[in-house]
CSV table of C-alpha atoms and ligand atoms in Angstrom, one decimal:
chain,number,residue,atom,x,y,z
A,77,UNK,CA,18.4,195.7,116.9
A,78,UNK,CA,20.4,195.5,113.5
A,79,UNK,CA,23.7,193.4,113.7
A,80,UNK,CA,26.7,194.5,111.9
A,81,UNK,CA,29.8,192.4,111.0
A,82,UNK,CA,32.7,194.7,110.9
A,83,UNK,CA,36.1,193.0,109.3
A,84,UNK,CA,38.5,194.2,111.8
A,85,UNK,CA,38.3,197.3,114.1
A,86,UNK,CA,41.7,197.9,114.7
A,87,UNK,CA,42.5,200.9,112.5
A,88,UNK,CA,42.0,204.6,112.8
A,89,UNK,CA,38.6,204.6,111.9
A,90,UNK,CA,37.4,201.8,114.1
A,91,UNK,CA,36.4,203.5,117.3
A,92,UNK,CA,34.3,206.2,114.8
A,93,UNK,CA,32.2,203.0,113.4
A,94,UNK,CA,31.7,201.7,116.7
A,95,UNK,CA,30.4,204.9,118.3
A,96,UNK,CA,28.2,205.4,114.9
A,97,UNK,CA,26.9,201.9,115.2
A,98,UNK,CA,25.8,202.5,119.1
A,99,UNK,CA,24.2,206.1,118.2
A,100,UNK,CA,22.3,204.0,115.6
A,101,UNK,CA,21.3,201.3,118.4
A,102,UNK,CA,23.0,198.3,116.1
A,103,UNK,CA,25.4,195.9,117.5
A,104,UNK,CA,28.8,195.2,116.3
A,105,UNK,CA,30.5,192.0,115.8
A,106,UNK,CA,34.0,192.1,115.0
A,107,UNK,CA,35.9,189.5,112.5
A,108,UNK,CA,39.5,189.5,113.4
A,109,UNK,CA,42.4,187.0,114.6
A,110,UNK,CA,42.4,186.0,117.9
A,111,UNK,CA,46.1,186.9,118.4
A,112,UNK,CA,45.2,190.1,117.1
A,113,UNK,CA,42.2,190.9,119.2
A,114,UNK,CA,44.6,190.1,122.1
A,115,UNK,CA,46.2,193.3,121.1
A,116,UNK,CA,43.0,195.5,121.2
A,117,UNK,CA,43.0,198.3,123.6
A,118,UNK,CA,40.4,198.1,126.5
A,119,UNK,CA,38.7,200.8,125.1
A,120,UNK,CA,38.2,199.5,121.9
A,121,UNK,CA,36.7,196.0,123.2
A,122,UNK,CA,34.4,197.5,125.3
A,123,UNK,CA,32.7,199.2,122.2
A,124,UNK,CA,32.4,195.8,120.8
A,125,UNK,CA,29.3,193.4,121.1
A,126,UNK,CA,31.0,190.3,119.9
A,127,UNK,CA,34.0,188.9,118.0
A,128,UNK,CA,34.6,186.0,115.5
A,129,UNK,CA,37.8,184.8,114.6
A,130,UNK,CA,39.1,183.4,111.7
A,131,UNK,CA,42.5,183.6,109.6
A,132,UNK,CA,42.2,186.8,107.4
A,133,UNK,CA,45.3,185.9,105.5
A,134,UNK,CA,43.5,183.4,104.0
A,135,UNK,CA,40.4,184.8,101.9
A,136,UNK,CA,38.7,181.4,101.1
A,137,UNK,CA,38.9,180.3,104.5
A,138,UNK,CA,37.6,183.8,105.9
A,139,UNK,CA,34.9,183.8,103.7
A,140,UNK,CA,33.5,180.2,104.3
A,141,UNK,CA,33.9,181.1,108.3
A,142,UNK,CA,32.3,184.4,107.9
A,143,UNK,CA,29.7,183.3,105.9
A,144,UNK,CA,28.8,180.6,108.4
A,145,UNK,CA,29.0,182.8,111.5
A,146,UNK,CA,26.8,185.6,109.9
A,147,UNK,CA,24.2,183.2,109.0
A,148,UNK,CA,24.1,181.9,112.1
A,149,UNK,CA,23.9,185.2,113.9
A,150,UNK,CA,21.5,186.8,111.5
A,151,UNK,CA,23.8,189.7,110.4
A,152,UNK,CA,22.2,192.7,108.7
A,153,UNK,CA,25.1,194.3,107.2
A,154,UNK,CA,28.9,193.9,106.6
A,155,UNK,CA,31.2,196.7,106.9
A,156,UNK,CA,35.0,197.1,106.8
A,157,UNK,CA,37.8,199.8,108.0
A,158,UNK,CA,41.1,198.2,106.3
A,159,UNK,CA,41.7,198.6,102.7
A,160,UNK,CA,43.2,195.4,102.5
A,161,UNK,CA,40.2,193.6,103.5
A,162,UNK,CA,37.7,195.7,101.3
A,163,UNK,CA,37.5,192.7,98.7
A,164,UNK,CA,36.5,190.0,101.5
A,165,UNK,CA,33.8,192.7,102.6
A,166,UNK,CA,32.6,192.8,99.0
A,167,UNK,CA,32.7,188.9,98.5
A,168,UNK,CA,31.2,188.4,102.2
A,169,UNK,CA,28.2,191.0,101.5
A,170,UNK,CA,27.5,189.1,98.0
A,171,UNK,CA,27.4,185.8,99.4
A,172,UNK,CA,24.9,186.8,102.0
A,173,UNK,CA,22.7,188.7,99.6
A,174,UNK,CA,23.6,191.9,101.6
A,175,UNK,CA,24.5,195.4,100.1
A,176,UNK,CA,28.0,196.0,98.8
A,177,UNK,CA,30.4,196.7,96.2
A,178,UNK,CA,31.1,194.6,93.1
A,179,UNK,CA,33.3,191.8,94.3
A,180,UNK,CA,34.5,191.4,90.4
A,181,UNK,CA,36.1,194.7,90.8
A,182,UNK,CA,37.0,194.7,94.2
A,183,UNK,CA,40.7,193.7,93.9
A,184,UNK,CA,41.4,196.8,92.3
A,185,UNK,CA,40.3,198.9,95.3
A,186,UNK,CA,43.3,196.8,97.2
A,187,UNK,CA,46.0,196.8,94.8
A,188,UNK,CA,47.4,199.9,92.9
A,189,UNK,CA,48.3,197.7,89.9
A,190,UNK,CA,44.9,196.4,89.4
A,191,UNK,CA,43.1,199.8,90.1
A,192,UNK,CA,45.2,201.4,87.0
A,193,UNK,CA,43.9,199.2,84.9
A,194,UNK,CA,40.3,199.3,85.9
A,195,UNK,CA,40.9,203.5,85.8
A,196,UNK,CA,42.5,202.8,82.3
A,197,UNK,CA,39.3,200.8,81.4
A,198,UNK,CA,36.9,203.3,82.7
A,199,UNK,CA,38.7,206.5,81.3
A,200,UNK,CA,39.4,207.7,84.5
A,201,UNK,CA,41.6,210.9,85.0
A,202,UNK,CA,44.7,209.3,86.1
A,203,UNK,CA,48.3,209.3,85.7
A,204,UNK,CA,49.7,206.9,83.2
A,205,UNK,CA,51.1,203.8,85.3
A,206,UNK,CA,53.1,200.6,84.5
A,207,UNK,CA,53.6,198.1,87.1
A,208,UNK,CA,56.8,196.1,87.0
A,209,UNK,CA,59.1,193.6,89.2
A,210,UNK,CA,62.8,195.2,88.7
A,211,UNK,CA,64.2,198.9,88.1
A,212,UNK,CA,65.5,197.6,84.3
A,213,UNK,CA,61.9,196.5,83.3
A,214,UNK,CA,60.7,200.1,84.8
A,215,UNK,CA,63.1,201.9,82.6
A,216,UNK,CA,62.4,199.9,79.6
A,217,UNK,CA,58.8,200.4,80.0
A,218,UNK,CA,59.1,204.2,80.5
A,219,UNK,CA,61.4,204.8,77.3
A,220,UNK,CA,59.0,202.4,75.5
A,221,UNK,CA,55.7,204.4,76.5
A,222,UNK,CA,57.5,207.9,76.4
A,223,UNK,CA,56.9,208.6,79.9
A,224,UNK,CA,59.3,211.2,81.1
A,225,UNK,CA,61.0,212.0,84.6
A,226,UNK,CA,60.1,212.6,87.6
A,227,UNK,CA,58.3,209.5,88.2
A,228,UNK,CA,56.2,208.2,91.4
A,229,UNK,CA,57.4,204.9,92.2
A,230,UNK,CA,55.1,202.8,94.8
A,231,UNK,CA,54.4,199.6,96.3
A,232,UNK,CA,51.2,198.0,94.4
A,233,UNK,CA,50.1,197.1,97.8
A,234,UNK,CA,50.8,199.2,100.8
A,235,UNK,CA,49.5,202.6,102.3
A,236,UNK,CA,50.5,205.4,104.8
A,237,UNK,CA,52.8,206.3,101.9
A,238,UNK,CA,55.3,203.4,102.7
A,239,UNK,CA,57.5,202.7,100.1
A,240,UNK,CA,56.2,205.7,97.8
A,241,UNK,CA,59.1,208.1,96.4
A,242,UNK,CA,59.3,210.7,93.6
A,243,UNK,CA,62.4,209.5,91.3
A,244,UNK,CA,64.1,212.1,89.6
A,245,UNK,CA,66.2,210.6,87.3
A,246,UNK,CA,66.8,206.9,85.6
A,247,UNK,CA,70.1,206.5,88.1
A,248,UNK,CA,67.5,206.7,91.1
A,249,UNK,CA,65.0,204.2,89.7
A,250,UNK,CA,67.1,201.1,91.4
A,251,UNK,CA,66.6,202.4,94.8
A,252,UNK,CA,63.1,203.8,94.1
A,253,UNK,CA,62.1,200.1,93.3
A,254,UNK,CA,64.0,198.8,96.4
A,255,UNK,CA,62.4,201.2,98.8
A,256,UNK,CA,59.0,200.1,97.3
A,257,UNK,CA,59.7,196.5,98.0
A,258,UNK,CA,60.9,196.9,101.3
A,259,UNK,CA,57.5,195.9,103.2
A,260,UNK,CA,56.5,192.4,101.8
A,261,UNK,CA,54.4,191.8,105.0
A,262,UNK,CA,51.4,194.1,106.3
A,263,UNK,CA,51.1,194.0,110.2
A,264,UNK,CA,49.2,193.2,112.2
A,265,UNK,CA,47.8,190.1,110.2
A,266,UNK,CA,50.8,189.2,108.4
A,267,UNK,CA,49.1,189.6,105.2
A,268,UNK,CA,51.4,188.9,102.1
A,269,UNK,CA,52.0,192.0,100.0
A,270,UNK,CA,51.9,192.1,96.1
A,271,UNK,CA,55.8,192.7,95.6
A,272,UNK,CA,55.0,194.3,92.1
A,273,UNK,CA,56.2,198.2,92.1
A,274,UNK,CA,53.9,200.7,89.9
A,275,UNK,CA,55.7,203.7,88.3
A,276,UNK,CA,53.6,206.3,87.3
A,277,UNK,CA,53.8,209.9,86.0
A,278,UNK,CA,54.4,212.6,88.3
A,279,UNK,CA,51.1,215.0,88.7
A,280,UNK,CA,52.1,218.7,90.0
A,281,UNK,CA,49.3,220.6,91.6
A,282,UNK,CA,47.5,221.1,95.2
A,283,UNK,CA,46.0,217.6,96.6
A,284,UNK,CA,43.0,216.9,98.0
A,285,UNK,CA,40.7,214.2,99.2
A,286,UNK,CA,36.7,213.9,98.6
A,287,UNK,CA,34.9,211.1,100.6
A,288,UNK,CA,31.7,209.8,99.0
A,289,UNK,CA,29.1,207.6,101.1
A,290,UNK,CA,27.5,205.5,98.0
A,291,UNK,CA,24.0,203.9,98.5
A,292,UNK,CA,22.0,202.3,95.8
A,293,UNK,CA,24.5,203.6,93.1
A,294,UNK,CA,23.7,207.3,94.2
A,295,UNK,CA,26.9,209.4,95.5
A,296,UNK,CA,26.7,211.6,98.8
A,297,UNK,CA,29.7,213.7,98.7
A,298,UNK,CA,31.3,214.9,101.9
A,299,UNK,CA,33.1,218.3,101.9
A,300,UNK,CA,36.4,218.4,100.1
A,301,UNK,CA,39.5,218.1,102.2
A,302,UNK,CA,42.8,219.9,101.6
A,303,UNK,CA,45.7,217.7,101.8
A,304,UNK,CA,49.3,218.9,102.9
A,305,UNK,CA,52.4,216.7,102.3
A,306,UNK,CA,56.2,217.2,102.4
A,307,UNK,CA,57.7,218.0,99.4
A,308,UNK,CA,61.0,216.3,97.9
A,309,UNK,CA,61.5,212.5,97.2
A,310,UNK,CA,59.1,211.2,100.2
A,311,UNK,CA,55.3,212.4,100.5
A,312,UNK,CA,54.3,211.9,103.9
A,313,UNK,CA,50.8,213.8,104.8
A,314,UNK,CA,51.6,216.7,107.2
A,315,UNK,CA,48.0,217.7,107.9
A,316,UNK,CA,44.4,218.1,106.3
A,317,UNK,CA,42.2,221.2,106.2
A,318,UNK,CA,38.3,220.6,105.9
A,319,UNK,CA,36.7,222.1,103.9
A,320,UNK,CA,39.2,223.0,101.0
A,321,UNK,CA,38.6,226.3,99.8
A,322,UNK,CA,37.8,225.4,96.1
A,323,UNK,CA,35.7,227.4,93.6
A,324,UNK,CA,32.3,225.7,92.6
A,325,UNK,CA,33.6,225.1,89.1
A,326,UNK,CA,36.7,223.1,90.5
A,327,UNK,CA,34.7,221.4,93.3
A,328,UNK,CA,32.1,219.7,90.6
A,329,UNK,CA,35.3,218.8,88.5
A,330,UNK,CA,36.6,216.9,91.4
A,331,UNK,CA,33.3,215.3,92.2
A,332,UNK,CA,33.0,214.6,88.5
A,333,UNK,CA,36.3,212.7,88.1
A,334,UNK,CA,35.5,210.8,91.5
A,335,UNK,CA,32.3,209.4,90.3
A,336,UNK,CA,33.9,208.3,87.4
A,337,UNK,CA,36.6,206.5,89.5
A,338,UNK,CA,34.0,204.9,91.6
A,339,UNK,CA,32.0,203.8,88.8
A,340,UNK,CA,35.1,202.1,87.3
A,341,UNK,CA,35.8,200.4,90.8
A,342,UNK,CA,32.5,198.7,91.2
A,343,UNK,CA,31.8,201.0,94.2
A,344,UNK,CA,28.2,200.8,94.5
A,345,UNK,CA,27.2,200.5,98.3
A,346,UNK,CA,29.2,201.3,100.9
A,347,UNK,CA,32.0,204.4,101.5
A,348,UNK,CA,35.1,205.7,99.3
A,349,UNK,CA,38.2,207.9,100.0
A,350,UNK,CA,39.3,209.4,96.8
A,351,UNK,CA,42.9,211.2,96.6
A,352,UNK,CA,43.2,213.8,94.0
A,353,UNK,CA,45.5,216.3,92.5
A,354,UNK,CA,44.4,219.7,90.4
A,355,UNK,CA,47.0,219.6,88.0
A,356,UNK,CA,47.6,223.2,86.2
A,357,UNK,CA,47.3,221.4,82.5
A,358,UNK,CA,44.8,218.6,83.0
A,359,UNK,CA,42.6,219.5,86.0
A,360,UNK,CA,41.4,216.9,88.6
A,361,UNK,CA,43.3,213.7,88.2
A,362,UNK,CA,42.7,210.6,90.7
A,363,UNK,CA,45.7,209.4,92.6
A,364,UNK,CA,43.9,206.5,94.3
A,365,UNK,CA,40.9,205.4,95.8
A,366,UNK,CA,40.0,203.3,99.1
A,367,UNK,CA,36.8,201.7,99.4
A,368,UNK,CA,36.6,202.3,103.2
A,369,UNK,CA,36.6,205.4,105.6
A,370,UNK,CA,39.5,207.5,105.5
A,371,UNK,CA,42.4,207.5,108.2
A,372,UNK,CA,44.1,210.1,110.0
A,373,UNK,CA,40.9,211.1,112.0
A,374,UNK,CA,39.6,212.5,109.2
A,375,UNK,CA,36.2,211.3,110.4
A,376,UNK,CA,36.5,213.5,113.5
A,377,UNK,CA,38.0,216.7,111.3
A,378,UNK,CA,35.2,216.5,109.0
A,379,UNK,CA,32.5,216.0,111.7
A,380,UNK,CA,34.0,219.0,113.8
A,381,UNK,CA,34.2,221.0,110.3
A,382,UNK,CA,30.5,220.2,108.8
A,383,UNK,CA,28.3,218.4,111.5
A,384,UNK,CA,28.4,215.5,109.2
A,385,UNK,CA,29.2,212.2,110.7
A,386,UNK,CA,30.8,210.0,107.9
A,387,UNK,CA,30.9,206.6,109.8
A,388,UNK,CA,27.1,206.8,110.6
A,389,UNK,CA,26.4,207.6,106.9
A,390,UNK,CA,28.5,204.6,105.9
A,391,UNK,CA,26.8,202.3,108.2
A,392,UNK,CA,23.5,203.5,107.0
A,393,UNK,CA,24.6,202.8,103.6
A,394,UNK,CA,25.3,199.2,104.3
A,395,UNK,CA,22.4,198.7,106.4
A,396,UNK,CA,20.3,199.9,103.3
A,397,UNK,CA,19.1,203.2,104.8
A,398,UNK,CA,19.4,206.6,103.3
A,399,UNK,CA,22.5,208.0,104.6
A,400,UNK,CA,22.3,211.1,106.8
A,401,UNK,CA,24.6,213.6,104.7
A,402,UNK,CA,23.0,217.0,105.1
A,403,UNK,CA,24.3,220.4,103.9
A,404,UNK,CA,27.5,221.4,105.8
A,405,UNK,CA,27.0,223.7,108.5
A,406,UNK,CA,29.7,226.7,108.4
A,407,UNK,CA,33.0,226.1,110.2
A,408,UNK,CA,36.3,224.5,109.5
A,409,UNK,CA,38.8,222.2,111.1
A,410,UNK,CA,42.4,221.3,110.7
A,411,UNK,CA,44.7,218.5,111.9
A,412,UNK,CA,48.3,218.9,111.7
A,413,UNK,CA,50.8,215.7,112.3
A,414,UNK,CA,53.8,216.3,114.4
A,415,UNK,CA,56.9,214.7,113.0
A,416,UNK,CA,60.4,214.6,114.4
A,417,UNK,CA,62.8,217.3,112.8
A,418,UNK,CA,65.5,214.2,112.4
A,419,UNK,CA,66.0,210.8,113.7
A,420,UNK,CA,67.1,210.3,117.1
A,421,UNK,CA,65.7,209.9,120.8
A,422,UNK,CA,62.4,211.5,121.3
A,423,UNK,CA,62.3,213.9,124.7
A,424,UNK,CA,58.8,215.3,124.5
A,425,UNK,CA,56.8,218.5,122.8
A,426,UNK,CA,56.5,221.8,123.8
A,427,UNK,CA,54.0,224.4,122.6
A,428,UNK,CA,54.6,227.7,123.9
A,429,UNK,CA,51.9,230.0,124.7
A,430,UNK,CA,48.1,229.7,124.4
A,431,UNK,CA,46.8,229.3,120.8
A,432,UNK,CA,43.4,230.1,119.3
A,433,UNK,CA,41.3,227.2,118.1
A,434,UNK,CA,43.6,224.4,119.2
A,435,UNK,CA,40.9,222.1,120.5
A,436,UNK,CA,42.5,218.7,120.9
A,437,UNK,CA,45.5,216.8,120.3
A,438,UNK,CA,47.4,213.6,121.1
A,439,UNK,CA,51.1,212.5,121.7
A,440,UNK,CA,51.5,208.9,120.8
A,441,UNK,CA,55.1,208.1,121.1
A,442,UNK,CA,56.5,207.7,124.5
A,443,UNK,CA,59.4,210.0,125.6
A,444,UNK,CA,62.4,207.9,125.3
A,445,UNK,CA,61.6,206.3,122.1
A,446,UNK,CA,63.8,205.9,119.1
A,447,UNK,CA,61.9,208.0,116.2
A,448,UNK,CA,62.9,208.0,112.3
A,449,UNK,CA,62.8,210.8,109.9
A,450,UNK,CA,59.6,211.9,108.2
A,451,UNK,CA,59.8,209.4,105.0
A,452,UNK,CA,56.1,208.1,105.5
A,453,UNK,CA,53.6,208.1,108.2
A,454,UNK,CA,55.2,206.0,110.7
A,455,UNK,CA,57.5,209.0,111.7
A,456,UNK,CA,54.5,210.8,113.2
A,457,UNK,CA,54.5,211.4,117.2
A,458,UNK,CA,51.2,212.7,117.7
A,459,UNK,CA,48.8,215.3,116.1
A,460,UNK,CA,46.9,218.4,116.9
A,461,UNK,CA,43.4,219.4,116.0
A,462,UNK,CA,42.2,223.1,115.4
A,463,UNK,CA,39.1,224.6,114.7
A,464,UNK,CA,37.8,228.1,113.2
A,465,UNK,CA,35.0,229.5,111.5
A,466,UNK,CA,36.8,229.4,108.1
A,467,UNK,CA,39.5,227.2,106.2
A,468,UNK,CA,41.7,230.3,106.0
A,469,UNK,CA,41.4,231.3,109.5
A,470,UNK,CA,42.2,227.2,110.5
A,471,UNK,CA,45.0,227.2,108.6
A,472,UNK,CA,46.7,230.4,109.9
A,473,UNK,CA,46.0,229.3,113.4
A,474,UNK,CA,47.9,226.0,112.7
A,475,UNK,CA,50.7,227.7,111.3
A,476,UNK,CA,50.6,230.1,114.2
A,477,UNK,CA,50.6,227.2,116.8
A,478,UNK,CA,53.0,224.8,114.8
A,479,UNK,CA,55.6,227.9,114.7
A,480,UNK,CA,55.7,228.0,118.4
A,481,UNK,CA,55.9,223.8,118.8
A,482,UNK,CA,59.0,222.2,119.7
A,483,UNK,CA,59.7,218.6,119.3
A,484,UNK,CA,62.8,217.8,121.2
A,485,UNK,CA,65.1,215.1,119.6
A,486,UNK,CA,68.5,214.2,120.7
B,783,ATP,N1,51.4,210.2,90.4
B,783,ATP,C1,51.7,211.0,91.3
B,783,ATP,N2,52.0,212.3,91.1
B,783,ATP,C2,52.4,213.1,92.2
B,783,ATP,N3,52.3,212.8,93.5
B,783,ATP,C3,52.1,211.7,93.8
B,783,ATP,C4,51.5,210.7,92.8
B,783,ATP,N4,51.4,209.4,93.5
B,783,ATP,C5,51.3,209.7,94.6
B,783,ATP,N5,51.9,211.1,94.9
B,783,ATP,C6,52.2,211.6,96.1
B,783,ATP,O1,52.5,210.5,97.2
B,783,ATP,C7,51.4,210.5,98.2
B,783,ATP,C8,51.3,208.9,98.6
B,783,ATP,O2,50.9,208.3,97.6
B,783,ATP,P1,49.5,207.3,97.4
B,783,ATP,O3,48.6,207.8,98.1
B,783,ATP,O4,49.6,206.6,96.3
B,783,ATP,O5,50.3,206.2,98.3
B,783,ATP,P2,49.7,205.6,99.9
B,783,ATP,O6,50.7,204.7,100.3
B,783,ATP,O7,48.4,204.9,99.7
B,783,ATP,O8,49.4,206.9,100.7
B,783,ATP,P3,48.6,207.3,101.8
B,783,ATP,O9,48.0,205.9,102.5
B,783,ATP,O10,49.3,208.2,102.6
B,783,ATP,O11,47.1,208.0,101.2
B,783,ATP,C9,50.3,211.1,97.5
B,783,ATP,O12,49.5,211.4,98.6
B,783,ATP,C10,50.9,212.2,96.9
B,783,ATP,O13,51.2,213.2,97.7
B,784,MG,MG1,47.1,208.0,99.5
């Protein structure tokens, strides 16, 4: 029986990885901190074969502890779920002589300032980006390089759209930079975040994500996903639809830009979640890449739409087996996130009537909880999942159901 070391399972994709490992007949050992392990839901713990504790905020110590554990246990593959730990996954795989990404480039998969440099070096179509510590520095650099407003301001390290804002004028730069520096520590491990801020050109156009399983430098693309976000200053994701209805030429351009980005980041064995916009002037532009499975239940959405199990294919790649990524079957799936109409006390969700295609859903916020406004993904109170034969139908079904959904806040 193969043994996989998974660096932190407490993530949206964690349960999918653990289920896929079981289906492949592999055992999973999870690397985490014992205090974090205490907070694992029972259902997650039940899927794990064993745990090894270390301090994931100390990369040198974690590397030494986990290498010793892996050698003593006879670990066959190293995997991860969290973006912030993807450099550790790459370094550990290299140390153990197992398949993985290039550790020399791995920091670029975690830090958007380093990623922008790697994209520039690899001639990846990406927004021009500067990295700064203050609004004054940003204003001077933008003027020098000739980047006009609007610009997008974001933390060099974060996720979930936390701290990301679209800044329309020089007067708003200060607020944007402060917003980006509001989360210096990432829960649950207490990982310190780079406090640099990146400022980049605003890219217009629709947004997509494309997941790719990479095995021995060969790319296995999953069906593209259309990403729906809020408009205005804060861009939180409101939902995803798989597959995105894209003409063949646009899909192949999206794939080409993605492959260029993965090469620039040294992603050679594992999985990548690439976010792109298709600009009316410039075509596909890469916004970011995570060398990890997607969050937002996209593993489930893609599987319901296409029959392809991305978590299984990822584990096959790190086990050095050819990943199963067959041609997608006909069908579509959409997820929509429920966010409160305004800040206040949450009283529940009412969906009037019956709705075609509504196959799953979860309300994750308890009644009586205080909820914020939808600046980032932390405002979500739950989600609904729909399936239908086509993307157009599933989008229409989701829109219809949402129009009959009331989120009670006072
Ligand atoms: N340069 C840009 N031009 C236009 N929109 C952008 C740009 N950069 C980011 N955005 C918008 O802001 C959203 C969040 O940005 P980004 O993906 O870089 O941050 P994140 O915190 O990693 O987000 P998430 O984890 O939600 O994917 C993007 O999905 C996109 O809608
Ligand atoms: Mg993103």
